[in-house]
XYZ file of C-alpha atoms in Angstrom:
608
model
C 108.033 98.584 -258.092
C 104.406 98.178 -257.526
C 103.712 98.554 -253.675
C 102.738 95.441 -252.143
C 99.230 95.833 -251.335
C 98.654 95.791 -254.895
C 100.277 92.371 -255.201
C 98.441 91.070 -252.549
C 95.066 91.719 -254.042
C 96.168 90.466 -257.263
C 95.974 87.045 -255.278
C 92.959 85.045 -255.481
C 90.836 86.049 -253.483
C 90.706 83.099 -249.999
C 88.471 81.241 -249.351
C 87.570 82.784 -246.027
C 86.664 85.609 -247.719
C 84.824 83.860 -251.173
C 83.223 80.891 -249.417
C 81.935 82.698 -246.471
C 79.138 80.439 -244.327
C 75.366 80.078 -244.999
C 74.759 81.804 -241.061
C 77.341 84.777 -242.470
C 75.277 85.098 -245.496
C 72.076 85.157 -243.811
C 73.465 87.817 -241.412
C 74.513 89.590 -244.493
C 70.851 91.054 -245.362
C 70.180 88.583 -248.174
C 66.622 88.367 -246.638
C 66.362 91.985 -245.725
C 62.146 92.425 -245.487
C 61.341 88.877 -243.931
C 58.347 89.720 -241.374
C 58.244 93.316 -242.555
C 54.272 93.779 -243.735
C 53.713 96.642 -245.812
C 50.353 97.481 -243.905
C 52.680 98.101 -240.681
C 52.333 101.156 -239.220
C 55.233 102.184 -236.592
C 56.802 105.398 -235.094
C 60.459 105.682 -235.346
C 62.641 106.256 -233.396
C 60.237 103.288 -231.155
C 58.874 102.996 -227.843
C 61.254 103.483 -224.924
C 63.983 104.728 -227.117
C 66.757 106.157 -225.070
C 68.148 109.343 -226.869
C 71.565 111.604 -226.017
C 70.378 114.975 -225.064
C 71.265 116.858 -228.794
C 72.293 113.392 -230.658
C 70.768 114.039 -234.251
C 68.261 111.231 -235.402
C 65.358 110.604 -237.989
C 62.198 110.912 -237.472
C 59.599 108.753 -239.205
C 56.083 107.963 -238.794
C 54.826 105.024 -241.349
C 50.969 105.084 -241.660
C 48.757 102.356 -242.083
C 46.696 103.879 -245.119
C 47.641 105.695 -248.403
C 46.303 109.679 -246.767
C 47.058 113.309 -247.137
C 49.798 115.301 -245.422
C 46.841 117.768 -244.120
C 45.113 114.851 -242.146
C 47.855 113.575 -240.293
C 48.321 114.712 -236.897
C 51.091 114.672 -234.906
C 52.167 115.755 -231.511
C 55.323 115.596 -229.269
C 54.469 116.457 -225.944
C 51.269 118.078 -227.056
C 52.683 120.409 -229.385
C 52.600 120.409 -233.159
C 55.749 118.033 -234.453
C 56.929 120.473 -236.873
C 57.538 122.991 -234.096
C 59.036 120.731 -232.050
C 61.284 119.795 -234.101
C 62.121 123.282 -235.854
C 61.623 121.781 -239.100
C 59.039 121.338 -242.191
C 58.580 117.289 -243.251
C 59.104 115.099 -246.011
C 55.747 113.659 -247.321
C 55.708 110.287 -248.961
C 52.217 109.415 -250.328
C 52.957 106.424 -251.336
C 56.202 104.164 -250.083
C 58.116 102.026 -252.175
C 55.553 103.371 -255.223
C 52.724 101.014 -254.123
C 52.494 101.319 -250.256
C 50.896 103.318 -247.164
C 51.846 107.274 -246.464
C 55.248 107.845 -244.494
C 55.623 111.325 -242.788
C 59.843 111.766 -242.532
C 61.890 114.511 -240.898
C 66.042 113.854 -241.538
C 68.229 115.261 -239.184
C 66.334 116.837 -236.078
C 67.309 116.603 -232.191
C 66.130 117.378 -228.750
C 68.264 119.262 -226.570
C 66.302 119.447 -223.383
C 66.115 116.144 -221.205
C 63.184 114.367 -220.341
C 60.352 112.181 -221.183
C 58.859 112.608 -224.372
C 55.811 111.182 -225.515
C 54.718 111.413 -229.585
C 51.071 110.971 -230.694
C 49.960 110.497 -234.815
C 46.993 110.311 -235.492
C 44.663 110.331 -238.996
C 41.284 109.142 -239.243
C 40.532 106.090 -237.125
C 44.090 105.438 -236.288
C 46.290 106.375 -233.450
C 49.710 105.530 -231.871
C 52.220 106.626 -229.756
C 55.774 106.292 -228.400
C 57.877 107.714 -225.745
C 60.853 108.354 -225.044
C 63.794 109.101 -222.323
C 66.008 111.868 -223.577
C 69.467 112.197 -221.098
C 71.602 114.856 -220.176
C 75.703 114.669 -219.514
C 77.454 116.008 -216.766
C 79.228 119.463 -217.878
C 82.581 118.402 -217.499
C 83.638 115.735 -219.199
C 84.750 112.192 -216.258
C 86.672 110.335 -219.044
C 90.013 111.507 -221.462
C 89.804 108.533 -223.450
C 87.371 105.412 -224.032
C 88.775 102.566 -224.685
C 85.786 100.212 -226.073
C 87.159 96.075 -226.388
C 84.661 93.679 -227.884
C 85.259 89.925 -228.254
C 83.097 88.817 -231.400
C 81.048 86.270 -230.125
C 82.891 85.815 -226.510
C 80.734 83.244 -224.403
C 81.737 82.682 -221.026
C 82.463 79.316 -221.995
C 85.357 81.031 -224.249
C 86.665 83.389 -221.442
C 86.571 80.163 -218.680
C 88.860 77.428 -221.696
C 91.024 80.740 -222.644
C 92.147 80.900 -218.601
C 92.487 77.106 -218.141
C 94.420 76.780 -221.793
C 96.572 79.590 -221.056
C 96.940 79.718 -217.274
C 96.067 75.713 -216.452
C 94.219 74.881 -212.964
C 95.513 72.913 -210.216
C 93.720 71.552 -207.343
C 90.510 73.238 -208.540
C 92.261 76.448 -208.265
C 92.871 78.588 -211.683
C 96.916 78.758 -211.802
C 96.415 82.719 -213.211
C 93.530 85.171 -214.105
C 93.341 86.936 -217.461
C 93.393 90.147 -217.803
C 89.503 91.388 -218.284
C 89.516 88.882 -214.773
C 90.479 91.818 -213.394
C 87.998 94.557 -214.496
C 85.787 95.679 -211.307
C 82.480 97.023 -213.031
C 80.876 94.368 -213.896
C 77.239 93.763 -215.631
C 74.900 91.212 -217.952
C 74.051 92.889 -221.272
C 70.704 91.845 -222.741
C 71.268 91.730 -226.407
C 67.860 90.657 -228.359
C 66.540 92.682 -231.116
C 64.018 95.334 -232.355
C 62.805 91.832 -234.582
C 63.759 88.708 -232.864
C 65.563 87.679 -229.192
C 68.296 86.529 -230.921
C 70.634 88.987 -232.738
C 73.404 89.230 -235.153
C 77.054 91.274 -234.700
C 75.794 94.193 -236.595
C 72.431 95.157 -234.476
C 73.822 94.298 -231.281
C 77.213 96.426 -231.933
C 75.219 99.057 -233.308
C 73.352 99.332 -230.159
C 76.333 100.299 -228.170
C 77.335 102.727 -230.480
C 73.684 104.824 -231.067
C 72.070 103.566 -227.808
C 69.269 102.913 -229.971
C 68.141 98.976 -230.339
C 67.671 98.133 -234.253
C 67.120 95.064 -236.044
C 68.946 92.092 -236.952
C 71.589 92.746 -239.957
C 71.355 96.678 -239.552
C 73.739 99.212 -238.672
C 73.306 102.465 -237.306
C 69.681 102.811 -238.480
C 66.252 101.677 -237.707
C 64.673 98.826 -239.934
C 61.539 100.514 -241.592
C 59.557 99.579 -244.678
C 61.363 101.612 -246.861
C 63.142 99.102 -249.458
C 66.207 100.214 -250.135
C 69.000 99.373 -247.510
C 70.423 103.001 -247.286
C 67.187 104.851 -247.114
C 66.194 103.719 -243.585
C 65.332 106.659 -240.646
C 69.169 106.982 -239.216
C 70.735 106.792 -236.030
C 73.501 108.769 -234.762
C 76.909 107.153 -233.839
C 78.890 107.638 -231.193
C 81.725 108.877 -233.905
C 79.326 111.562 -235.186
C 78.668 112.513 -231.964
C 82.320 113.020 -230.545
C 83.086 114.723 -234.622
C 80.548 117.205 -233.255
C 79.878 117.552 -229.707
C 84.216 116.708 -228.969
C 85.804 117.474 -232.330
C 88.901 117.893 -230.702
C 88.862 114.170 -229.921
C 90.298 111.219 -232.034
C 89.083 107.696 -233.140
C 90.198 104.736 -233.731
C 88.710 101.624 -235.073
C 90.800 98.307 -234.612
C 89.936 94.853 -235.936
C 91.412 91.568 -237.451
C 87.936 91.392 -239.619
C 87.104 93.320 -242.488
C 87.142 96.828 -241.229
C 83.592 96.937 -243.497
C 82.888 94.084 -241.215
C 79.628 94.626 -238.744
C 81.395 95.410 -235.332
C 84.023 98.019 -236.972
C 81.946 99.243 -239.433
C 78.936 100.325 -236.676
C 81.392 102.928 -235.492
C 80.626 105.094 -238.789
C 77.858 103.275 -240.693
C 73.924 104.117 -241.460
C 72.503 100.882 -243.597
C 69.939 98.083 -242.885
C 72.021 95.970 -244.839
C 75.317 94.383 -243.563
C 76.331 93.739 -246.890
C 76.511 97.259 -247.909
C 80.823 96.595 -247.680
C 81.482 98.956 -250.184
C 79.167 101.971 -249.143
C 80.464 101.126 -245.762
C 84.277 102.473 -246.803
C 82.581 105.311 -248.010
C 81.201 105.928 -244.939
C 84.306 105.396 -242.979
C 85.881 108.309 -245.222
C 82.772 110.587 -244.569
C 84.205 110.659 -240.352
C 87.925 109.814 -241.289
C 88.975 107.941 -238.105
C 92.317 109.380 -237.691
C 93.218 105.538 -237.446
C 91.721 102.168 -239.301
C 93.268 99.049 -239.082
C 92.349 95.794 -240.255
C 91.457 93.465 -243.312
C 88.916 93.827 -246.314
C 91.585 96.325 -248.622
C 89.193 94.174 -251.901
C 86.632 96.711 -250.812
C 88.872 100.353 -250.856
C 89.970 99.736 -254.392
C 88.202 100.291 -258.083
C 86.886 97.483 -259.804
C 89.934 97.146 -262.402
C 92.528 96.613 -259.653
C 92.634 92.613 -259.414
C 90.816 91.663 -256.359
C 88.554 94.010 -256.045
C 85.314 94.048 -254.893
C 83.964 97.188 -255.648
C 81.616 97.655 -258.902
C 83.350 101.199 -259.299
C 86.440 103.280 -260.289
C 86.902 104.831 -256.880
C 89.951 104.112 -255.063
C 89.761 104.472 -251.035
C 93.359 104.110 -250.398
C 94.205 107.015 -252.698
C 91.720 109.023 -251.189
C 92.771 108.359 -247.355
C 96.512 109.041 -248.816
C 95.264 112.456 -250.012
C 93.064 113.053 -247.266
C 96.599 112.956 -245.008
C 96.700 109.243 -244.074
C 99.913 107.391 -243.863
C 99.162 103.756 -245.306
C 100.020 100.252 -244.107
C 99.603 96.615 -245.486
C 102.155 94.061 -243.675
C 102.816 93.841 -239.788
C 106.451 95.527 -240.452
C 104.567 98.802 -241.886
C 102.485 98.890 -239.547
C 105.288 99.182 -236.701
C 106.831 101.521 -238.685
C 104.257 104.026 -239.932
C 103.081 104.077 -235.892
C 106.723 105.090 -234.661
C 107.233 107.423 -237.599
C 103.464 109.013 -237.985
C 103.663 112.824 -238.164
C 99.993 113.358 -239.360
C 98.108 111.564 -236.841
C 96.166 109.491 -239.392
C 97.078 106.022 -240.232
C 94.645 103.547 -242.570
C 96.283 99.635 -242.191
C 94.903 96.980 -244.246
C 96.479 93.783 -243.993
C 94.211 91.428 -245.568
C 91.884 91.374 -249.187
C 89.084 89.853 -246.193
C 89.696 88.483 -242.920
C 92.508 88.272 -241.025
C 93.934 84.970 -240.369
C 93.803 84.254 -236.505
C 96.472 83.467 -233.851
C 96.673 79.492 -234.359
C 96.924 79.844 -237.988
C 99.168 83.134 -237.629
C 101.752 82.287 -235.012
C 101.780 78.410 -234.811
C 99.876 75.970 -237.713
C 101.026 78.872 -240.631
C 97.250 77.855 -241.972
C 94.367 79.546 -243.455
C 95.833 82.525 -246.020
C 99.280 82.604 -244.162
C 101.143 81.635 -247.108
C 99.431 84.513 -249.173
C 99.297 87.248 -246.210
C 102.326 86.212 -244.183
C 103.447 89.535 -242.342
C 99.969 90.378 -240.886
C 99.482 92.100 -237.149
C 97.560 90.587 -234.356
C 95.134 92.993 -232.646
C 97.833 93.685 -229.790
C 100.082 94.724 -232.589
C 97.163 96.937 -234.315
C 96.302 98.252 -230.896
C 99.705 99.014 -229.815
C 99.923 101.357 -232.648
C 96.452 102.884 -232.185
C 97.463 103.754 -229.105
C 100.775 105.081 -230.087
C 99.162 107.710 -232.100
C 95.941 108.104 -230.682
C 97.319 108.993 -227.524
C 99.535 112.374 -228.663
C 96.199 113.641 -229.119
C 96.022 116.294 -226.165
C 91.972 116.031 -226.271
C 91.827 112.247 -226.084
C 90.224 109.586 -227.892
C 87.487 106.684 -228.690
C 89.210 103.696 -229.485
C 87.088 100.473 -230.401
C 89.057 97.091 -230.830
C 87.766 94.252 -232.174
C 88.632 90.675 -231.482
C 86.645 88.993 -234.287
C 87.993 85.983 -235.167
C 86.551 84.014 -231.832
C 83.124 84.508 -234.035
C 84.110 83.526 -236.967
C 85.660 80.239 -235.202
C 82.883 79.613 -233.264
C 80.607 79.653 -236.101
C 82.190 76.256 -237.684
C 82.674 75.022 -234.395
C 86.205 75.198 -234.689
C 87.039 75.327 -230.756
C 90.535 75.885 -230.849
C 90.960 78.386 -232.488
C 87.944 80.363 -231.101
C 90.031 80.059 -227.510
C 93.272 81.304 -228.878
C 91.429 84.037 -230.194
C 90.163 84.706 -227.086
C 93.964 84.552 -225.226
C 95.104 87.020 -227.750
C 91.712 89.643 -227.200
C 92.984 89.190 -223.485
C 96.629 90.521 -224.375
C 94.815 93.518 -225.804
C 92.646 94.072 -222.878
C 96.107 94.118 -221.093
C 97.341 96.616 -223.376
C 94.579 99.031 -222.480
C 94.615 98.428 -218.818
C 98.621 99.003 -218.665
C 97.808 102.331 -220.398
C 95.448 103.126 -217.735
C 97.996 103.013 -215.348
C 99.793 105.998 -216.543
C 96.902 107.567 -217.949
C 93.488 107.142 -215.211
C 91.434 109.142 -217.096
C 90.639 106.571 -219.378
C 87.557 104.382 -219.192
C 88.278 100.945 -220.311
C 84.936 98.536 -221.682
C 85.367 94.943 -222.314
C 82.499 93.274 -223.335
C 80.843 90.856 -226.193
C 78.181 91.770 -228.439
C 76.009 88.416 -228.179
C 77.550 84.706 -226.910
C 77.680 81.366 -229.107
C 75.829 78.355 -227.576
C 78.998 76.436 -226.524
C 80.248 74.920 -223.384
C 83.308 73.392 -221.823
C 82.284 70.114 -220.313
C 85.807 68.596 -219.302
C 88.394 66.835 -221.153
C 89.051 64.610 -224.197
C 91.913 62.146 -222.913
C 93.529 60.130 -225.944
C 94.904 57.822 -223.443
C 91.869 55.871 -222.323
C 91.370 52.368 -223.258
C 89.276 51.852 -226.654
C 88.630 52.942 -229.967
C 85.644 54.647 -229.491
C 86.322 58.767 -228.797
C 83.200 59.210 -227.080
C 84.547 57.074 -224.578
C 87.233 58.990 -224.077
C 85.218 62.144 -222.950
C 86.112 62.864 -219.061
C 83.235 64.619 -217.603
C 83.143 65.069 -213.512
C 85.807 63.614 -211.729
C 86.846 61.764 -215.081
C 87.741 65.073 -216.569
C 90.747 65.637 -214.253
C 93.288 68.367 -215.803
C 94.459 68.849 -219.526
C 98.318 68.879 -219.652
C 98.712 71.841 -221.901
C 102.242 73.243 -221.451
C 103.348 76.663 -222.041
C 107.008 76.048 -221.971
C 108.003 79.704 -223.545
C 105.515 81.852 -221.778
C 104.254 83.358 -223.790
C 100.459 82.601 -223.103
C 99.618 80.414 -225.577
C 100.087 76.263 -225.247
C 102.598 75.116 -227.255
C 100.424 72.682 -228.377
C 96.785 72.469 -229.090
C 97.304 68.821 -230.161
C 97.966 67.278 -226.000
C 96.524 63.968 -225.662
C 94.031 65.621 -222.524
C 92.801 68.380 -223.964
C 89.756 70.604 -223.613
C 85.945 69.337 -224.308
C 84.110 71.615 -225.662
C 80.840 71.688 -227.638
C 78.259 73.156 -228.988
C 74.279 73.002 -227.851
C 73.255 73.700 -231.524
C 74.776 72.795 -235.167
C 73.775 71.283 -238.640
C 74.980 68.216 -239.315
C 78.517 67.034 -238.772
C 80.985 64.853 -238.054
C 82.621 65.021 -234.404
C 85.827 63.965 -234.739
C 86.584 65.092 -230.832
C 90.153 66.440 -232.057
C 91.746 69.980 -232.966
C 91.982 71.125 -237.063
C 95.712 71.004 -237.495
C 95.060 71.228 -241.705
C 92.748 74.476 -241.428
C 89.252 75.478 -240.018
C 86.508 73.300 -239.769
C 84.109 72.666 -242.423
C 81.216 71.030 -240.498
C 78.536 71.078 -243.098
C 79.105 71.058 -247.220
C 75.607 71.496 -249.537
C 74.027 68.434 -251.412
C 72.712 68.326 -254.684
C 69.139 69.355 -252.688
C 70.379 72.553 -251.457
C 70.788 71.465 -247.881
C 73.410 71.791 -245.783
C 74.662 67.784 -244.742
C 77.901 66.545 -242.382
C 80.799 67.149 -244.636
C 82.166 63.894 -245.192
C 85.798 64.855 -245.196
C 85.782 63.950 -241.612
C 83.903 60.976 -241.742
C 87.004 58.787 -241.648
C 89.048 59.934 -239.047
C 89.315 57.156 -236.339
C 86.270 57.156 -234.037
C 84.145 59.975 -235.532
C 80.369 60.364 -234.751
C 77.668 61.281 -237.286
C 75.700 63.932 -235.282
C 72.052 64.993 -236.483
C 71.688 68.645 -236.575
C 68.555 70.930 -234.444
C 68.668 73.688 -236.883
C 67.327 74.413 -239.820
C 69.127 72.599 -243.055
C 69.935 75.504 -244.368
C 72.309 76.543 -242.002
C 76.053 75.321 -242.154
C 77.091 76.470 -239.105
C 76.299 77.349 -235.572
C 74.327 79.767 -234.657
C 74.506 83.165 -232.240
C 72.805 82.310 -228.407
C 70.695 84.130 -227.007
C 72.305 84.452 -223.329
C 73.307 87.654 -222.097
C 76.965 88.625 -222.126
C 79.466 89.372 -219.430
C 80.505 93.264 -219.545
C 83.236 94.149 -217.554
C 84.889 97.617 -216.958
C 87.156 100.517 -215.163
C 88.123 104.090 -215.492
C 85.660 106.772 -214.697
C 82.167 106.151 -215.590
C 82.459 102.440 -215.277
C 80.633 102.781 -211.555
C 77.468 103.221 -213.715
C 78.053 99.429 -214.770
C 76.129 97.016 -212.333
C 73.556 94.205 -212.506
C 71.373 93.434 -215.457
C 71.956 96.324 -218.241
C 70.773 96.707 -222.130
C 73.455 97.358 -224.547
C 71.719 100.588 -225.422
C 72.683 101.712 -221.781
C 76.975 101.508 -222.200
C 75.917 103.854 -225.106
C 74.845 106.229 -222.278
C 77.819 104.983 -219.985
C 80.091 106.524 -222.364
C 78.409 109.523 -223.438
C 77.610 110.528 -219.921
C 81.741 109.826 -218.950
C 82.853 112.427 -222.200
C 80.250 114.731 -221.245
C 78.864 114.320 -224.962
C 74.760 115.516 -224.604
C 73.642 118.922 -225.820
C 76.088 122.086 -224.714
C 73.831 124.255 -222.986
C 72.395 121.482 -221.281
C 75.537 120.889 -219.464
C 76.047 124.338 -218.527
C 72.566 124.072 -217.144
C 73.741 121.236 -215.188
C 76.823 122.763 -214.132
C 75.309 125.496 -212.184
């Protein structure tokens, strides 16, 4: 009998994972080199990097002319680069076969902190950077790290998720959530190295190197070398705890594609997003002792149906060998957790993404019928935990609550808030752990907002046909009547007749049919015959929809990432370094300053 992952993938693949949106694609790296001049000349890592004391980097210094090695000078704190670094360099005299001179040095590190500042130099030109290398204390404030990230999670989401859940009488919420609770509390800038506005993979990646990078990238800086995987490398916090705590575990948790950008910058070095199946690969080059989530198309060879890969190589044999137990369905899962002996356990419960809560638990939607056992992220993190936590020398756990993204994205409201309830079960998870274990530092963040809001309520029972008119806003509004009858946190129903208002403050065109999806996510926007993206009629006809004209470009289907900070909360020791206005690049330091992760001997230094 053939096991049943291999069934699954022999199912078409869905169409959340085929007919992915025009934003997704154009977060994917389709347009990798957009803005990038040739003629550029840059020093990487850049200006005001902020670099672990020992963390292992690339150095590269693109010129602005075609030169010789011989007349390039470079200095890092006055002293000859090659010396500084303890190694000899890479000389490209021509990048990309037609371009200026690139001087590159792979794999070097500092190990003293301080300021640094770098000087090149060769004829007329001359630049410079500097940068803040940090210590660690010598002993080590935090056991474990658990690191929670809500894909996409606006306040707006966060403030709908408590009044859905919880409801609010009198003015006064009737509950808190869970991350309500967290004392450390900061905004997180999130713009990057290319644009204020940023994408999952740059802005993730940021709080895993502590380096900022550019949109679509992962664990690397964008230079103007072409090809995606040749780009001057950042280290990850995984590498960094495989060699500085290699006594530690990890664990990477998410109801996307694991290859997806906000697991996959755990592990991964690539400017391009897209890079799914070199992504596994790099997943088995630091071998989390435990992976859970969708995208199993991309672990196996091309000939198994399903498949995305263009090669023979199959990932799940090779975790198997490697000493990983394996699961596919929700029942596995609970079982290979209770039952693990090796410590290592790879899940994947989907060929792409995982269907969300609504769909899951309630509507039986989306893939359901194809993928009906799958986990939630509680269930994947209950069973991180369960193994990660025999581990005597701790662990980095990352969890992932992706799926309020990829909701807000079509502006599919509902859905994004129960994904939000069900990332606040796992944030409860972590912080009942803490209890019994307070040497764990618990993060709860997002990695960049969505430009929606929650202006009041949508109440069916007004008089008229018109649904605009039935918008509540200020004292109008009054309460929604959710009801949550079973307690379990979730509204029985999503369909109430007063129900949330929520919208969003940028989208192509659509239809607003001011109701919830009950048949499946929301399509806003379907391509004419022009190659624009126009209001998908399918909703024109439901009673008292509204044409709306779209503010972005007509290329984009869907809505688009805001530029607002995000709300970072936290506790557990470190998290007292967490107040006021913070870059994402700084919880990088958080955490490697609460494991004690910088260069050995500079902690001993420290120490006395």
């Amino acid at each position: 009998m053939k096991p049943n992952w291999l069934a699954m993938l022999a199912l078409a693949i869905t169409p959340s994972v085929a007919a992915l949106p025009a934003a997704a694609l154009a977060q994917s790296g389709d347009s990798l080199y957009k803005g990038v001049s040739k003629d550029n000349a840059q020093i990487y890592p850049i200006d005001r990097a902020l670099l672990l004391s020992g963390s292992v980097f690339d150095f590269k210094v693109e010129l602005p002319m075609v030169t010789k090695l011989e007349d390039v000078k470079i200095l890092v704190n006055g002293e000859d680069y090659k010396s500084a670094f303890g190694k000899a360099p890479t000389f490209v005299e021509k990048e990309n076969g037609d371009g200026p001179s690139s001087v590159v040095i792979k794999g070097v590190s500092l190990k003293t902190p301080g300021v640094y500042k770098v000087e090149a130099s060769v004829g007329d030109f001359h630049d410079s950077v500097t940068w803040e290398v940090f210590g660690t204390p010598a002993t080590a404030k935090a056991k474990n790290v658990i690191f929670l990230l809500g894909d996409g999670m606006a306040v707006s989401m966060r403030t709908a998720a408590r009044i859905m859940s919880l409801g609010n009488t009198q003015g006064k919420a009737n509950g808190k959530l869970n991350m309500d609770h967290l004392p450390a509390m900061a905004f997180i800038g999130t713009s990057s190295t290319d644009s204020i506005a940023a994408d999952s993979a740059n802005t993730m990646s940021a709080f895993m190197t502590g380096q900022k990078s550019a949109v679509n990238a992962l664990g690397v800086y964008a230079s103007r070398a072409k090809g995606s995987l040749d780009q001057p490398r950042q280290e990850t916090i995984a590498e960094v705890i495989r060699r500085k705590a290699p006594g530690k575990v990890i664990g990477v948790v998410s109801n996307a594609e694991i290859e997806d950008a906000t697991p996959a910058a755990v592990v991964s070095h690539t400017r391009r997003r897209a890079d799914k199946a070199e992504i596994v690969g790099m997943f088995f080059d630091v071998k989390p002792e435990v992976i859970l989530g969708g995208g199993s198309a991309y672990f196996l060879p091309k000939t198994t149906p399903g498949s995305k890969r263009k090669d023979d190589i199959d990932y799940i044999a090779k975790f198997r060998d490697a000493g990983y137990g394996f699961a596919a369905t929700k029942d596995e899962l609970a079982a290979a957790a209770k039952g693990n002996n090796s410590g290592k356990l790879l899940g994947l419960f989907h060929t792409g993404n995982m269907d969300g809560t609504l769909d899951q638990k309630f509507l039986k939607k989306g893939t359901v019928g194809k993928f009906p056992n799958q986990p939630d992220v509680p269930d994947m993190m209950v069973a991180a935990l369960d193994i990660l936590s025999k581990n005597p020398e701790g662990f980095f756990l990352m969890v992932e609550g992706a799926e309020i993204d990829k909701n807000e994205h079509p502006l599919d409201w509902e859905r994004a808030v129960f994904e939000t309830i069900t990332f606040d079960k796992a944030v409860g998870i972590a912080m009942e752990f803490a209890k019994t274990h307070p040497d764990t530092l618990i993060v709860v963040t997002a990695d960049h907002t969505h430009g929606a809001s929650l202006i009041g309520t949508i109440d069916d029972d007004k008089p008229g046909t018109e649904m605009r008119e039935k918008v509540g806003t200020y004292h109008d509004a009054g309460f929604p009547n959710y009801e949550d009858k079973d307690g379990d946190g979730y509204p029985d129903r999503i369909d109430v007749s007063r129900r949330l208002a929520i919208f969003a403050n940028n989208f192509p065109d659509y239809y607003e049919t001011f109701r919830p999806k009950l048949d499946g996510q929301n399509v806003p926007a379907v391509k004419n015959e022009k190659g624009e993206y126009v209001a998908n009629e399918a909703y024109k006809n439901v009673p008292g929809a509204v044409l709306r004209i779209g503010n972005i470009p007509k290329n984009e289907d869907t809505a688009v990432h805001a530029v607002d900070d995000v709300v970072l909360q936290a506790q557990g020791p470190g998290s007292e370094n967490i107040h006021g206005y913070m870059e994402n690049t700084e919880i990088f330091r958080v955490i490697a300053e609460a494991m004690a992760l910088g260069e050995a001997q500079q902690r001993a230094e420290a120490a006395k």
